[in-house]
Coordinates of C-alpha atoms in Angstrom, one line a residue:
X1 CA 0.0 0.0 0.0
X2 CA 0.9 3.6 -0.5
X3 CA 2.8 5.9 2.6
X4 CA 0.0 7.8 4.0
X5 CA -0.3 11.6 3.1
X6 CA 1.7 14.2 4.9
X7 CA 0.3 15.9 7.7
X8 CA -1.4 19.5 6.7
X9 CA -0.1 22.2 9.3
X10 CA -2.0 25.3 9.4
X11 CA -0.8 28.6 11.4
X12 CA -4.4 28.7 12.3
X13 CA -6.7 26.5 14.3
X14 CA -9.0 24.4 11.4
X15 CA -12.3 25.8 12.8
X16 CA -11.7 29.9 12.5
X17 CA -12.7 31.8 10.2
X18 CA -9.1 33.3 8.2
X19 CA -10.7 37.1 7.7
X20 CA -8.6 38.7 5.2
X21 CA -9.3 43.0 4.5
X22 CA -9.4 43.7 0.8
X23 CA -11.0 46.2 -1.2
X24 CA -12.5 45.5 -4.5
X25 CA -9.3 45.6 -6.6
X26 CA -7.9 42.7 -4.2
X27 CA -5.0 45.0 -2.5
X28 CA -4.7 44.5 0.9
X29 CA -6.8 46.4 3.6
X30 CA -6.3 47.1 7.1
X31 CA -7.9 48.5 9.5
X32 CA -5.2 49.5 11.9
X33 CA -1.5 50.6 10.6
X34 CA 0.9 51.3 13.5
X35 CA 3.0 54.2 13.2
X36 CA 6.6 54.6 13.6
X37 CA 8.8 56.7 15.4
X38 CA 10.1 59.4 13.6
X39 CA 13.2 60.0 15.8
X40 CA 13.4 56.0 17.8
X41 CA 11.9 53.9 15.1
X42 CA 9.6 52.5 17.6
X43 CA 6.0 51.2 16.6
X44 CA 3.9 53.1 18.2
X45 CA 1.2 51.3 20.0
X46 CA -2.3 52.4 20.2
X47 CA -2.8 53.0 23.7
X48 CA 0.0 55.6 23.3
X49 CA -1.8 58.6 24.4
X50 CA 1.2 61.0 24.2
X51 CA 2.5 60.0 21.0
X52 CA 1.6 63.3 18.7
X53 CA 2.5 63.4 14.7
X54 CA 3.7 66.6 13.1
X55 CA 3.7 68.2 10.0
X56 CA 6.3 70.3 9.4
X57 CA 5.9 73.0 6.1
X58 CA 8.1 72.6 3.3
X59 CA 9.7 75.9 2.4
X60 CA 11.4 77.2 -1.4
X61 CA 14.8 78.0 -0.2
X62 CA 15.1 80.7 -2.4
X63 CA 11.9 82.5 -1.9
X64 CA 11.3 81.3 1.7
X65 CA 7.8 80.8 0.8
X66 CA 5.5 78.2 1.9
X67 CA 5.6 75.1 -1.5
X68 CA 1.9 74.0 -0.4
X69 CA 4.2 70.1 1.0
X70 CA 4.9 69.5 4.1
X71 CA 6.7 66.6 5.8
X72 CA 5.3 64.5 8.7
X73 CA 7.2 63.7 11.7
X74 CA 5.3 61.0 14.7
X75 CA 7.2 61.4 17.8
X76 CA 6.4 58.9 21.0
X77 CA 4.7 59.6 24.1
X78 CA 8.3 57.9 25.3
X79 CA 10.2 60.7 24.1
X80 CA 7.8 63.3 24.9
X81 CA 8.1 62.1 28.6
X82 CA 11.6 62.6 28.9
X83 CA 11.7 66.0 28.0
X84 CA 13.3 65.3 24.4
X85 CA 10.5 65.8 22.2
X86 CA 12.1 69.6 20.8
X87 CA 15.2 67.7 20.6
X88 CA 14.1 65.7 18.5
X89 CA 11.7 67.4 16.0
X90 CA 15.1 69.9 16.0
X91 CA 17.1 67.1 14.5
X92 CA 14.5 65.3 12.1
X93 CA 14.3 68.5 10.6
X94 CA 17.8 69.6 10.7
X95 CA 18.8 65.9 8.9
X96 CA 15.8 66.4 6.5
X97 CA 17.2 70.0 5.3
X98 CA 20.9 68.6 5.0
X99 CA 19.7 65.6 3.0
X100 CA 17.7 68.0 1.0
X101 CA 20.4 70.7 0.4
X102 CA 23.2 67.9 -0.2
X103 CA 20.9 66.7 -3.5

């Protein structure tokens, strides 16, 4: 007789429901992203009351006028809580303008 079949292992128990969000062109859809620390790079969770995003205007060098862009910055309720949320924001932006004026 033949061996019998390999066992089938699923990362899911065999009587739930496998929900997967998508819209009607079939991309992928969820309904919670996580964000990301601008300065730590660490998720930031939901609970995270005193996590705060930023957008910071995009200026013409030349004219100094506002270009209608602006840049986004997410900063942690962890950083904000030591005291280092201006230090920060101060260096995202200064590390954004030095990346910008070096291309």
């Amino acid at each position: 007789s033949s061996p019998p079949p390999p066992l089938l292992v699923l990362p899911f128990p065999p009587n739930s429901l496998l929900l997967i969000m998508q819209n009607e062109s079939g991309q992928n859809v969820d309904l919670y992203v996580p964000r990301k620390c601008s300065y730590t790079n660490r998720l930031i969770p939901a609970k995270d009351h005193g996590a705060v995003q930023l957008n910071v205007a995009n200026i013409d060098p030349v004219t100094g006028l506002y270009t209608g862009e602006s840049t986004a910055y997410a900063l942690t309720g962890y950083i904000r809580n030591k005291a280092e949320g201006d230090m920060a924001l101060t260096t995202l932006v200064q590390e954004k303008d030095a990346s910008t004026m070096s291309s």
